[in-house]
XYZ file of C-alpha atoms in Angstrom:
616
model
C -30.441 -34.532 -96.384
C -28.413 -32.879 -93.253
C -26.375 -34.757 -90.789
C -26.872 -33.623 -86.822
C -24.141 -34.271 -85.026
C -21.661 -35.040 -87.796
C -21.695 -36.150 -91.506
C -23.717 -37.873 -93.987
C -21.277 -39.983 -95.001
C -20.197 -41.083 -91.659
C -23.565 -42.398 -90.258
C -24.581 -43.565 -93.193
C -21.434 -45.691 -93.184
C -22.585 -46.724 -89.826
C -26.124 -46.957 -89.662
C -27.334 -47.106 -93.330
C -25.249 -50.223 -94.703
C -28.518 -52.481 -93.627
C -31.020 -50.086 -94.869
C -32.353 -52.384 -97.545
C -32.273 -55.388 -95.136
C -33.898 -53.957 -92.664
C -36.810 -51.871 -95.123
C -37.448 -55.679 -95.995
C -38.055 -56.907 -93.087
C -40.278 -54.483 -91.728
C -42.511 -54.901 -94.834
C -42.609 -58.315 -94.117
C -43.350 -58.005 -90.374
C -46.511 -55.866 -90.979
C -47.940 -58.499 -93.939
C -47.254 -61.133 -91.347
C -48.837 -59.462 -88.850
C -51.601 -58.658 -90.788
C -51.569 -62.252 -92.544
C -51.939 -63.906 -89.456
C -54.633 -61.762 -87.978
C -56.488 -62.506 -90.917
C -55.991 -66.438 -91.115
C -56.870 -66.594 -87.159
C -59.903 -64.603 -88.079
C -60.733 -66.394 -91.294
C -60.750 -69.671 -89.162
C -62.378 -68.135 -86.284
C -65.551 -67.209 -88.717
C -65.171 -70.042 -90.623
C -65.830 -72.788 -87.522
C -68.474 -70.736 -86.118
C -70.419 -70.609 -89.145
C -69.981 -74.553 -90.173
C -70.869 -75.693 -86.324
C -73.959 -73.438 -86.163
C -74.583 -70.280 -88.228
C -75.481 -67.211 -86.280
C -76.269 -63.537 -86.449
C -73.459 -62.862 -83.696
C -70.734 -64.040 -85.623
C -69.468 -60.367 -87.176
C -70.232 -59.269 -83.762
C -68.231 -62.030 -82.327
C -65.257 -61.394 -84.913
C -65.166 -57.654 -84.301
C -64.713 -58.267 -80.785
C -61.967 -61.104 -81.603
C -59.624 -58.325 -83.148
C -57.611 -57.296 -80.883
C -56.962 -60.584 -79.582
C -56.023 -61.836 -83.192
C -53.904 -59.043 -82.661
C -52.464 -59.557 -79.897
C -52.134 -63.618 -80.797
C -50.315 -62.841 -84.521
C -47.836 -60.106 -82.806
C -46.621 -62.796 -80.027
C -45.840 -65.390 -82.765
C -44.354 -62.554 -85.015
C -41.858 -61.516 -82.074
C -41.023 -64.860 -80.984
C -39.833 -65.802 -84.813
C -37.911 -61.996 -84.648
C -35.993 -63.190 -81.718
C -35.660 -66.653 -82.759
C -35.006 -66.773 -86.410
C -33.620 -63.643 -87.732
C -30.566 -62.692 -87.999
C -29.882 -59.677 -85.607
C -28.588 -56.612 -87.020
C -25.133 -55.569 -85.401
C -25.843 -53.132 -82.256
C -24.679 -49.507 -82.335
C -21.143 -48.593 -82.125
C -19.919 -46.914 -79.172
C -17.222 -44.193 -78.266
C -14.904 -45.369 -75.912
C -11.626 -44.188 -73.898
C -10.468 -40.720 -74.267
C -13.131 -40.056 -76.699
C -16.277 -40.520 -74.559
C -14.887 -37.885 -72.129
C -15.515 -34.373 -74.127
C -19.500 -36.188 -74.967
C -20.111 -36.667 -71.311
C -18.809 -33.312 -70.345
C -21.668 -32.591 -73.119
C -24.493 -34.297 -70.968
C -26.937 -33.245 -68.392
C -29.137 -35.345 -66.537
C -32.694 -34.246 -66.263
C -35.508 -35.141 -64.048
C -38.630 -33.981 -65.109
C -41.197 -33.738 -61.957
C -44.835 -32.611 -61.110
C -45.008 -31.451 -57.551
C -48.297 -31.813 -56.034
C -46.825 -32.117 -51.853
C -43.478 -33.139 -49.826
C -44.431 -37.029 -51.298
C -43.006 -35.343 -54.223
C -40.100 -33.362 -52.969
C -38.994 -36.961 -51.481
C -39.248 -38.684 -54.378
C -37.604 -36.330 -56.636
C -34.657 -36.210 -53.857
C -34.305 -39.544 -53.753
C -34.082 -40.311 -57.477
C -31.357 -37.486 -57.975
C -29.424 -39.011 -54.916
C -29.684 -42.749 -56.429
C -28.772 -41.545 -60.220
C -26.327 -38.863 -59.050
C -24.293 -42.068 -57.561
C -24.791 -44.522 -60.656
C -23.388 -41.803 -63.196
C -20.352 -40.634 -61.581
C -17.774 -38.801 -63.328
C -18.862 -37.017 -67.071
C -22.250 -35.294 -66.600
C -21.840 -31.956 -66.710
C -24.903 -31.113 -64.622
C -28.325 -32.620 -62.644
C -30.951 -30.294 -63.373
C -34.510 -31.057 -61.777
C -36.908 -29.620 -64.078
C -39.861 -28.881 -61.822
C -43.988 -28.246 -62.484
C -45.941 -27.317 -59.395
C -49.820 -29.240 -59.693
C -51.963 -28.090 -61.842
C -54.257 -24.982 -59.959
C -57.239 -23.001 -60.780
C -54.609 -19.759 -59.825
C -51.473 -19.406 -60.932
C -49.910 -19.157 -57.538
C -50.945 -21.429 -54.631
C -49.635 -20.557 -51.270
C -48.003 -24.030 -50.909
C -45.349 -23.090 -54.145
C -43.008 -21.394 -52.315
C -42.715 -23.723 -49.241
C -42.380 -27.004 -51.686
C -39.636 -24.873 -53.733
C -37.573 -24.065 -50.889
C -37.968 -27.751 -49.841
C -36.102 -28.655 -53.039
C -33.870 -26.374 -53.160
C -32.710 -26.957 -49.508
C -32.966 -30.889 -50.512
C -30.545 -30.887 -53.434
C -27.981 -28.690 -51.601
C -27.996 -30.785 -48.885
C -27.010 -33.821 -51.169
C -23.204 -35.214 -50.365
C -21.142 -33.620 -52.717
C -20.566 -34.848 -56.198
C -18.664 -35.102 -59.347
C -21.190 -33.227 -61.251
C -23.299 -30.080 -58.981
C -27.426 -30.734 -58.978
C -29.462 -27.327 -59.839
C -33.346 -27.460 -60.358
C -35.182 -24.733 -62.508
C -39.049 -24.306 -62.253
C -41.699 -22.983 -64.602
C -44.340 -21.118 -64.036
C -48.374 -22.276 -64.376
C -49.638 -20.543 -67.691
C -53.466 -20.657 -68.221
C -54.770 -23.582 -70.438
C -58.309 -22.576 -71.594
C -58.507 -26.556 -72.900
C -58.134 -27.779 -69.337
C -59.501 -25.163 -67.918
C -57.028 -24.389 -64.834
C -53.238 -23.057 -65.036
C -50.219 -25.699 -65.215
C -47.197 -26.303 -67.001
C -47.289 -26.096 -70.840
C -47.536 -29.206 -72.305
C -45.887 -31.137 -68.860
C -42.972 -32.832 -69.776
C -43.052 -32.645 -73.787
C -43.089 -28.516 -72.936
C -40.532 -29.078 -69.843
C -37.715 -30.240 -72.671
C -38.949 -28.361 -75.627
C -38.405 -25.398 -73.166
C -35.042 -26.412 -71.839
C -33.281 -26.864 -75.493
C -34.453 -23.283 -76.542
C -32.788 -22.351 -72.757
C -29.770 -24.211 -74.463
C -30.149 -22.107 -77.935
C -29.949 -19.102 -75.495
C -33.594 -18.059 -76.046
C -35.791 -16.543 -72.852
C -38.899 -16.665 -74.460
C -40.018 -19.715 -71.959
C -42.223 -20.593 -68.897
C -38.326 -21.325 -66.652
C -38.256 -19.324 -63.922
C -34.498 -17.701 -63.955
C -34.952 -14.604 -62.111
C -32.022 -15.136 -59.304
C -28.438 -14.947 -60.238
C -28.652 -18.483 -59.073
C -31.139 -19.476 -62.078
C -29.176 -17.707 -64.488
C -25.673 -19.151 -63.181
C -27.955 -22.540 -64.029
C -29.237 -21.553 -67.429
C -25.418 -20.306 -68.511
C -24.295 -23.548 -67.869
C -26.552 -25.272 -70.211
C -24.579 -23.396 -72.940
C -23.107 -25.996 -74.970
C -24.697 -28.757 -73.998
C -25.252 -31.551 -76.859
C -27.320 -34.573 -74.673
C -29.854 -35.044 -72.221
C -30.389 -38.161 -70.104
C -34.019 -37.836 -68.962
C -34.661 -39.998 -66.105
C -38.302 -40.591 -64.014
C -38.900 -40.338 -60.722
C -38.625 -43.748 -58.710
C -36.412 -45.096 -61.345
C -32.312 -45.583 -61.267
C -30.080 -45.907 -63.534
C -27.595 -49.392 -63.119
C -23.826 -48.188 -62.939
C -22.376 -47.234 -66.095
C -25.457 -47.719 -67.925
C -25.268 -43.396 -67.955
C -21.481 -43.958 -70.001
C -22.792 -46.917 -72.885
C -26.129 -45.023 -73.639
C -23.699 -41.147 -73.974
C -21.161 -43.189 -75.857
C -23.500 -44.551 -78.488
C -25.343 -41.381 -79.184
C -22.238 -39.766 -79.525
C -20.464 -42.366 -82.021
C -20.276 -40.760 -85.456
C -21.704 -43.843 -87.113
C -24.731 -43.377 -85.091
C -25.068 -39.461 -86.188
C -29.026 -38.672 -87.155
C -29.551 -37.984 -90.766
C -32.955 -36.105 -91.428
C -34.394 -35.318 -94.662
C -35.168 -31.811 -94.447
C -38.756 -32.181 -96.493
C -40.101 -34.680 -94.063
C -38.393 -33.477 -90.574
C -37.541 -36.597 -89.808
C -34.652 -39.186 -89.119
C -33.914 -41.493 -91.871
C -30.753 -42.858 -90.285
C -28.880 -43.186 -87.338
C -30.554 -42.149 -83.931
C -31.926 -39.038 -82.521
C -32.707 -40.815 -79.102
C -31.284 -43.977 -77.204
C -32.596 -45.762 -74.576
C -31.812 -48.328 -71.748
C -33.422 -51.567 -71.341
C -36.188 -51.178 -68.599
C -35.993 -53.871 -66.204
C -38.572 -54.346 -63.321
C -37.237 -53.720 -59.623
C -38.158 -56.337 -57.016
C -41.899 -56.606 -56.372
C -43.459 -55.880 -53.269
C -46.858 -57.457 -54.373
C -48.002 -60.633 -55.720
C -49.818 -58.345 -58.183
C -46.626 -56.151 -58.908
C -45.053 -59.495 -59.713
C -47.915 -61.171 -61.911
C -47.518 -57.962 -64.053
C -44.004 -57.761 -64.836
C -43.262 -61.677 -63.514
C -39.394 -61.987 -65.346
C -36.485 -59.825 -66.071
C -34.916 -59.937 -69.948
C -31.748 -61.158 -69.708
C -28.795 -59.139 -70.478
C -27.248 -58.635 -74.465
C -30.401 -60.084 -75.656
C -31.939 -57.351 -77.409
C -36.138 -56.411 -78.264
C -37.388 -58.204 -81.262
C -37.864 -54.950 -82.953
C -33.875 -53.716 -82.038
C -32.635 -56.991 -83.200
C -34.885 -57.425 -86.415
C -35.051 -53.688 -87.246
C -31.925 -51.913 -86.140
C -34.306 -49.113 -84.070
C -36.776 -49.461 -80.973
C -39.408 -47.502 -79.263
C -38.720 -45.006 -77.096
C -40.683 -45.066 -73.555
C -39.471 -41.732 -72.184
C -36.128 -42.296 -70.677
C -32.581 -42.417 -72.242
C -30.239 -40.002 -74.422
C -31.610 -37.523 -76.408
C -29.191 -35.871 -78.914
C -30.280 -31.577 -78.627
C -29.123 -31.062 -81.964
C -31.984 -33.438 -83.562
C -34.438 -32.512 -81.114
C -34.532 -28.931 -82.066
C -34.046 -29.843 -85.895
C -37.063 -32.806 -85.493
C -39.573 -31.707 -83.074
C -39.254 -28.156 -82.171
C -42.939 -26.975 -82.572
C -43.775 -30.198 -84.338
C -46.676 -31.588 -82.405
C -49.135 -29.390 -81.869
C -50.409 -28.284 -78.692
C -52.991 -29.661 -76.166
C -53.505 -33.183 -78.353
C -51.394 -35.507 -76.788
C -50.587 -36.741 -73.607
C -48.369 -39.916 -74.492
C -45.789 -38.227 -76.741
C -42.699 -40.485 -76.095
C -43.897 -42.983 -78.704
C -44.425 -40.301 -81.110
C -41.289 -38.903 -80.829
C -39.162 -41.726 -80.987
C -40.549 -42.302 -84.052
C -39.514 -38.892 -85.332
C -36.384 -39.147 -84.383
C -35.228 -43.129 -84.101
C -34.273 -44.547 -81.029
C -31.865 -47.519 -80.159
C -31.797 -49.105 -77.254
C -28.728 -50.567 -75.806
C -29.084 -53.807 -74.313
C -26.001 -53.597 -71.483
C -27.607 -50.194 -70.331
C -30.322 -51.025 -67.865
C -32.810 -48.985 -65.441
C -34.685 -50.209 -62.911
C -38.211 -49.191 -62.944
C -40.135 -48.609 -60.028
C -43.175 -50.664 -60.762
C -47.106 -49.808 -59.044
C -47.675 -52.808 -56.288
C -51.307 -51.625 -55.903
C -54.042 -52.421 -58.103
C -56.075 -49.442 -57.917
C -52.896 -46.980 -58.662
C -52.178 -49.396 -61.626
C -55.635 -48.943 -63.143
C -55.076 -45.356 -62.713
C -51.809 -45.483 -64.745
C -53.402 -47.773 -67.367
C -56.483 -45.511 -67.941
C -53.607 -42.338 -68.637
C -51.849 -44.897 -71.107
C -54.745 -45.684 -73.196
C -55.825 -42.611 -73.444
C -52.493 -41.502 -74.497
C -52.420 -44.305 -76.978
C -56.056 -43.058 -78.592
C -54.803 -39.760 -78.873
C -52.461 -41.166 -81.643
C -55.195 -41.932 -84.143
C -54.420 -38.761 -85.840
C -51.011 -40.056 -86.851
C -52.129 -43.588 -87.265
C -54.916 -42.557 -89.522
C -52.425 -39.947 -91.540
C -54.581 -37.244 -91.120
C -53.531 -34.076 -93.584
C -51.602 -31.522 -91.346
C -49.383 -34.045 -89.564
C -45.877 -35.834 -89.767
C -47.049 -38.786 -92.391
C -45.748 -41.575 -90.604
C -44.476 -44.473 -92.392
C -47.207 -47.232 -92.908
C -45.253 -50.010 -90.721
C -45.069 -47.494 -87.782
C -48.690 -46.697 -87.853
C -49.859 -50.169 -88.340
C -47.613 -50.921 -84.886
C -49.280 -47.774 -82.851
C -52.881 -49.061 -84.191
C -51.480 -52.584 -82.694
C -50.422 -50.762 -79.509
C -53.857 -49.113 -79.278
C -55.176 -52.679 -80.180
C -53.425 -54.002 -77.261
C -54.938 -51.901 -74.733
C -58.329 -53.251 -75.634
C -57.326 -56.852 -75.345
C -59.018 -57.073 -72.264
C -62.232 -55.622 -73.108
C -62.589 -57.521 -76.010
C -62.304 -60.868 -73.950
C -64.840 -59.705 -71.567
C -66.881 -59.043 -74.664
C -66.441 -62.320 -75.974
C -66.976 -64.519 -73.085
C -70.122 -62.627 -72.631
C -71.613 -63.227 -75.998
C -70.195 -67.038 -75.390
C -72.454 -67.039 -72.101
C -75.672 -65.137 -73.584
C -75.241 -65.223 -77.391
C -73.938 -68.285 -78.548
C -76.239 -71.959 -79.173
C -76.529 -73.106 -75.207
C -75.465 -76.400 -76.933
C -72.061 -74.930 -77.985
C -71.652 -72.221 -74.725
C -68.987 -74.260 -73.201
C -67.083 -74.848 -76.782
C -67.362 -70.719 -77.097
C -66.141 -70.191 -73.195
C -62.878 -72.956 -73.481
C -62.019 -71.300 -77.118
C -62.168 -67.918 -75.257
C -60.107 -69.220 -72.526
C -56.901 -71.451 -74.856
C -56.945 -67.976 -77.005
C -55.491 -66.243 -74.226
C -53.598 -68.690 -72.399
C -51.021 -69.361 -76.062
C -48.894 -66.502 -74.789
C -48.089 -68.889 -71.871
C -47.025 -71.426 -74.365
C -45.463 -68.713 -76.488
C -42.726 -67.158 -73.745
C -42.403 -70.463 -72.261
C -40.797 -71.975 -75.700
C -38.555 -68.976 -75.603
C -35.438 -69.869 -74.033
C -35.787 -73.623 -76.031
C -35.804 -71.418 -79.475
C -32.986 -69.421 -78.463
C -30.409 -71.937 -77.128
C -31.376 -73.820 -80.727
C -30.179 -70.628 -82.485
C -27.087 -70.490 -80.308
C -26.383 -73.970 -81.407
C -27.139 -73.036 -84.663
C -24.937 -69.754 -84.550
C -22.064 -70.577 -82.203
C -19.022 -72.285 -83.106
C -18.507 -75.789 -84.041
C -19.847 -78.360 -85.783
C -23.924 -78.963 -85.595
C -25.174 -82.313 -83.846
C -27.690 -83.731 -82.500
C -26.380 -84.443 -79.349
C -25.320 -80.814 -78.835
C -28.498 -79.587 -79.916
C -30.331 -82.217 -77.540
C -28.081 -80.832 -74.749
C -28.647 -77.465 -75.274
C -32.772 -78.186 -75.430
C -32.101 -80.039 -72.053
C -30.110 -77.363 -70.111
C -32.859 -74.627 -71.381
C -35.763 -77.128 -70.093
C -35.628 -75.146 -66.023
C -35.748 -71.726 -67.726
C -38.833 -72.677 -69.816
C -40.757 -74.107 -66.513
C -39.996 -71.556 -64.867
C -41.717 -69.077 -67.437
C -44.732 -71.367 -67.983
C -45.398 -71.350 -63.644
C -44.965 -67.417 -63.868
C -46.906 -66.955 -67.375
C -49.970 -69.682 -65.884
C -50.178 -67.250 -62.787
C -50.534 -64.013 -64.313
C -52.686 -65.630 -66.591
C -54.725 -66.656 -63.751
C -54.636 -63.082 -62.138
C -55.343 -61.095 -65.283
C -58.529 -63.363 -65.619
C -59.590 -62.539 -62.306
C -58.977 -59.015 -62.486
C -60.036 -58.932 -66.589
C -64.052 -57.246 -66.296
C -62.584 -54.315 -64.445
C -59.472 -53.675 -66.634
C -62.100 -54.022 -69.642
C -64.462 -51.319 -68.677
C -60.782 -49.368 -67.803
C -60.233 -49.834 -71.008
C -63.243 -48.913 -72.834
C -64.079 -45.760 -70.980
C -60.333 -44.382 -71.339
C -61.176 -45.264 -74.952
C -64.553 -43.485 -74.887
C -63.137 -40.427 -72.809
C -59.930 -39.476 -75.093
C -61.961 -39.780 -78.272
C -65.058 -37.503 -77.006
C -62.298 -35.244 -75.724
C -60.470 -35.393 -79.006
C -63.335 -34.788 -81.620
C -66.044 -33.060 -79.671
C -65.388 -31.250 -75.939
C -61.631 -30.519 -76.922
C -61.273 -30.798 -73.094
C -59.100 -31.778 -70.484
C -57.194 -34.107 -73.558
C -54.340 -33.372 -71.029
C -55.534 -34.340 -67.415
C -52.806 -35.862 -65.600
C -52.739 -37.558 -61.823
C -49.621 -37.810 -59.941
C -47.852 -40.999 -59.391
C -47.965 -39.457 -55.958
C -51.450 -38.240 -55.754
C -52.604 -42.016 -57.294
C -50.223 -43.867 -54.747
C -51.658 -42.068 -51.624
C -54.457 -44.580 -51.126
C -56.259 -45.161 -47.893
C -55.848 -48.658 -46.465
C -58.440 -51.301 -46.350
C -61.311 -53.383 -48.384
C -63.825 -50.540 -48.366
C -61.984 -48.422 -50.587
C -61.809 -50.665 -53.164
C -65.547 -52.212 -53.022
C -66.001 -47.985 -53.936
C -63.573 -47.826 -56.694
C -64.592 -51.371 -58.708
C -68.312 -52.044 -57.861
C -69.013 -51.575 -61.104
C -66.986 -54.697 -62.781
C -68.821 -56.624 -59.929
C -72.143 -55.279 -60.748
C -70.694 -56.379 -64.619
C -70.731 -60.309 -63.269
C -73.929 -60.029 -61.358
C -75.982 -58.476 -64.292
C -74.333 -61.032 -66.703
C -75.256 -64.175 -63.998
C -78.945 -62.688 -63.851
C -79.015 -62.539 -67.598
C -77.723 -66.060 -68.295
C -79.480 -67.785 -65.451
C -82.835 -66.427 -67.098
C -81.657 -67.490 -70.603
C -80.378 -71.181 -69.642
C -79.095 -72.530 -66.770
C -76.736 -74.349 -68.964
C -75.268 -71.001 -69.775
C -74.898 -69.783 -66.018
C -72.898 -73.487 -65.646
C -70.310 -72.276 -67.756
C -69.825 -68.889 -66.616
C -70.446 -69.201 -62.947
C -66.271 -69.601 -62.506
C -65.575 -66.560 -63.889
C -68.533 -64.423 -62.399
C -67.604 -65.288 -58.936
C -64.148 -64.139 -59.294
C -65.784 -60.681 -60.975
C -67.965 -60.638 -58.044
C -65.099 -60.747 -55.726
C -63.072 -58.112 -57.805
C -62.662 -56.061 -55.194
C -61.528 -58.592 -52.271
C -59.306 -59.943 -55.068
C -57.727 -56.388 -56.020
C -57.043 -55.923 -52.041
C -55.141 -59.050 -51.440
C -53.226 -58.751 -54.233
C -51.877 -55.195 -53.657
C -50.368 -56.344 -49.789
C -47.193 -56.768 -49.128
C -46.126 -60.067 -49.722
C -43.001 -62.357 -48.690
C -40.054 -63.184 -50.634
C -41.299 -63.528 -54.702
C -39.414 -65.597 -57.154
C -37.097 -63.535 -59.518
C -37.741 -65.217 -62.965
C -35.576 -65.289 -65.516
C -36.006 -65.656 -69.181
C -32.867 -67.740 -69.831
């Protein structure tokens, strides 16, 4: 094996002494999840057959996968966070020491400019990070992709590149200057229009071969400007990638830098495999939701995690995913993924690469992320995740030709893809409750739907109960009742509080669940017909910008979800023909699809004053 960054010996002093432990318990995660998928199914199958035997049931257990799934993964998390010991965090450089590492840092912003929305936002989130990081960075470098174009020039380029230009020099000055460096549009015969090679995967596989010295890349660095730009990049070791909208809290710039740079942490890869065995390659903050606008923004992401409590997978496992945004250590990017994935196959590559090169995620570092308050822009974003998520079945299947993926990390992206059908499989199960099941037993099918999706309420709400047990169990002192009774007591508000939030988004995501379904299913359909048969437009990409420019007004989104309300009204003609019995049971839940659209436009206005949740 080869260190990056530093020795062997050093990180696997650091990082390696819980290699055993932790190998353990992710082979026991994955048979628990998988045991308890199988028991929920097992007893699922087993009560439908002994209270009336039917040719639906594999149908009806199929569709009940993913939300076994989802069911055995909640109860596996909640006894991660609850019951297992947590393995120490990452050390961290500190004093003089962190100095020379930040020097070593510049903070990137990776855009797609489709229009001055753009330019804005990409000003804006270098002005808000640019004051959170202070002193250390070395630089702020914009990394900039016009819209993708059927030329490779559009007469709009130059006007929205002087606009940024002009914009970042006209920042207040700083500790650390702010430079941007576009690439040009190279033809994609896949997508069949010019744009920027592989968007923001290419934009940083580009920039560290700028930082190896190498021009053979799409940058533009034709003005002594650019090149001033690109020879300051020369000897830089990290890059903190940051999105637009989002912002970094203070200092949270200074704890991710001085864990990556720690020598325990150091990234050991095995040469055969290209991968990181030890210590981390990436680190990340702990993405907290800003203040919602909307009461759907809020039903979405309804509570913030409190601070020093890490993930269930950081805590149990000593490594996290990685969501796009944190450290990344140059030396182990080039080493790890250099040319590794291969081109024009996947759009959601963060995942994959944090599992190439390990991530931690620090639980004091925090950014806030700039949540969608609209409905229809959030279906947008959701259809781009799942396909990105489908486009992983390569890797989760271990197909010959690729980075073989250890089994516990391919059995969690198969749960991640599992996830993102959650909703259509509960459409698909309440509608064979409503049209397939004995019209004696209809309602027993539609409430066993229903109390399978409302245990996560019960789930998060016994959260903060579990952990102030374990802090009694943990902390210092002798054990009693009475302090444990007190410590159950005192935890009692924070666990109401999570049931109210968790009962309304419950309530919303039903409401809202037939159109997220077909969502679902058709990003599902589309990245898989894309993958294996059209090799097509695997890579098409919206704008945050371009999705959040919706008109105002009902009648836009009657056009965009008529078809989850035509859903309802087929399923109410169907059921009312079969039984009227049936149409009893379901006529709740087919108004509400009916009114999808009224439902999706009072949701996404701008609402009052929300209640900030917290988890403890």
């Amino acid at each position: 094996m080869t260190a990056a960054g530093s020795t062997m010996d050093a990180s696997v002093a650091g990082s390696g002494v819980a290699a055993d432990t932790r190998d353990r318990r992710r082979v026991r995660y994955t048979w628990a999840l998988l045991g308890i998928t199988g028991l929920l199914l097992a007893a699922a199958g087993l009560t439908l057959a002994a209270a009336s035997p039917s040719p639906w049931i594999p149908v009806v257990l199929l569709g009940a996968v993913p939300v076994a799934v989802r069911l055995a993964d909640s109860v596996a998390q909640l006894f991660l966070m609850t019951l297992v010991e947590p393995v120490p965090a990452p050390s961290r450089l500190a004093g003089p020491k962190l100095g020379p590492a930040m020097a070593a840092t510049v903070v990137v912003y990776p855009a797609i400019v489709d229009g001055p929305p753009d330019v804005d936002a990409l000003l804006d989130c270098v002005r808000d990070n640019r004051d959170v990081t202070g002193r250390g960075p070395a630089l702020h470098l914009a990394l900039v992709d016009f819209a993708d174009s059927h030329a490779e020039h559009e007469d709009t380029d130059e006007a929205l590149g002087t606009a940024i230009r002009d914009g970042l020099a006209a920042l207040p000055p700083g500790a650390a200057p702010v430079a941007v460096l576009f690439r040009r549009r190279r033809w994609n015969p896949r997508e069949g229009r010019y744009m920027g090679w592989e968007r923001k995967r290419g934009k940083l596989e580009e920039l560290v071969a700028l930082i190896d010295g190498r021009d053979d890349t799409t940058f533009v660095h034709d003005t002594a400007e650019d090149r001033h730009v690109v020879e300051q990049l020369r000897g830089v070791r990290y890059l903190l990638t940051i999105d637009l909208g989002d912002r970094l809290q203070p200092r949270a710039a200074r704890r991710l830098v001085a864990a990556v740079a720690h020598p325990d942490n150091a990234a050991v890869v095995a040469p055969d495999r290209r991968l990181v065995v030890a210590g981390f390659g990436f680190v990340r903050p702990i993405n907290v939701p800003a203040r919602p606008r909307t009461l759907f923004e809020w039903a979405m992401y309804p509570y913030r995690p409190p601070e020093g409590i890490p993930s269930a997978m950081q805590a149990a496992f000593g490594a996290d995913e990685f969501y796009g945004q944190g450290v990344i250590d140059v030396g182990v990017y080039r080493q790890v993924l250099t040319g590794r994935i291969p081109p024009d196959r996947v759009l959601s590559h963060d995942r994959l690469e944090g599992l190439h090169c390990r991530t931690a995620a620090i639980t004091d570092a925090r950014l806030v992320e700039a949540q969608v308050g609209d409905y229809l822009h959030f279906r947008g974003r959701e259809h781009r995740w799942v396909r990105g998520d489908t486009h992983l079945l390569p890797w989760i299947l271990g197909r010959p030709g690729l980075t073989r993926l250890r089994r516990v990390e391919r059995i969690g992206m198969a749960r991640d893809l599992l996830a993102h059908l959650y909703p259509a499989a509960l459409t698909t199960l309440l509608a064979l409750a409503w049209l397939a099941a004995p019209v004696a037993q209809t309602g027993w099918w539609t409430l066993g739907v229903l109390a399978a999706s409302a245990v996560p309420i019960l789930l998060t709400a016994l959260l903060p109960q579990l952990m102030a047990l374990r802090a009694t169990r943990k902390g210092p002192g002798e054990r009693s009742l009475r302090r444990t009774a007190g410590a159950w007591r005192r935890s009692l508000p924070s666990s109401r509080r999570l049931a109210v939030a968790e009962s309304a988004r419950w309530l919303i995501s039903l409401a809202l669940l037939a159109d997220r379904g077909l969502v679902a299913a058709d990003a599902v359909v589309r990245a898989v017909w894309r993958m294996t048969v059209s090799h097509r437009h695997v890579l098409q990409w919206t704008a945050s910008s371009r999705q959040g420019r919706l008109e105002p007004g009902l009648w836009l989104r009657v056009r965009r979800l008529w078809p989850a309300s035509m859903l309802a009204a087929g399923l109410a003609v169907a059921a009312a023909l079969l039984d009227p019995v049936r149409l009893a049971w379901a006529a709740g839940l087919l108004a509400l699809w009916l009114l999808i659209p009224v439902t999706a436009y009072r949701l996404s206005r701008p609402a009052g004053r929300l209640p900030d949740v917290s988890m403890l």
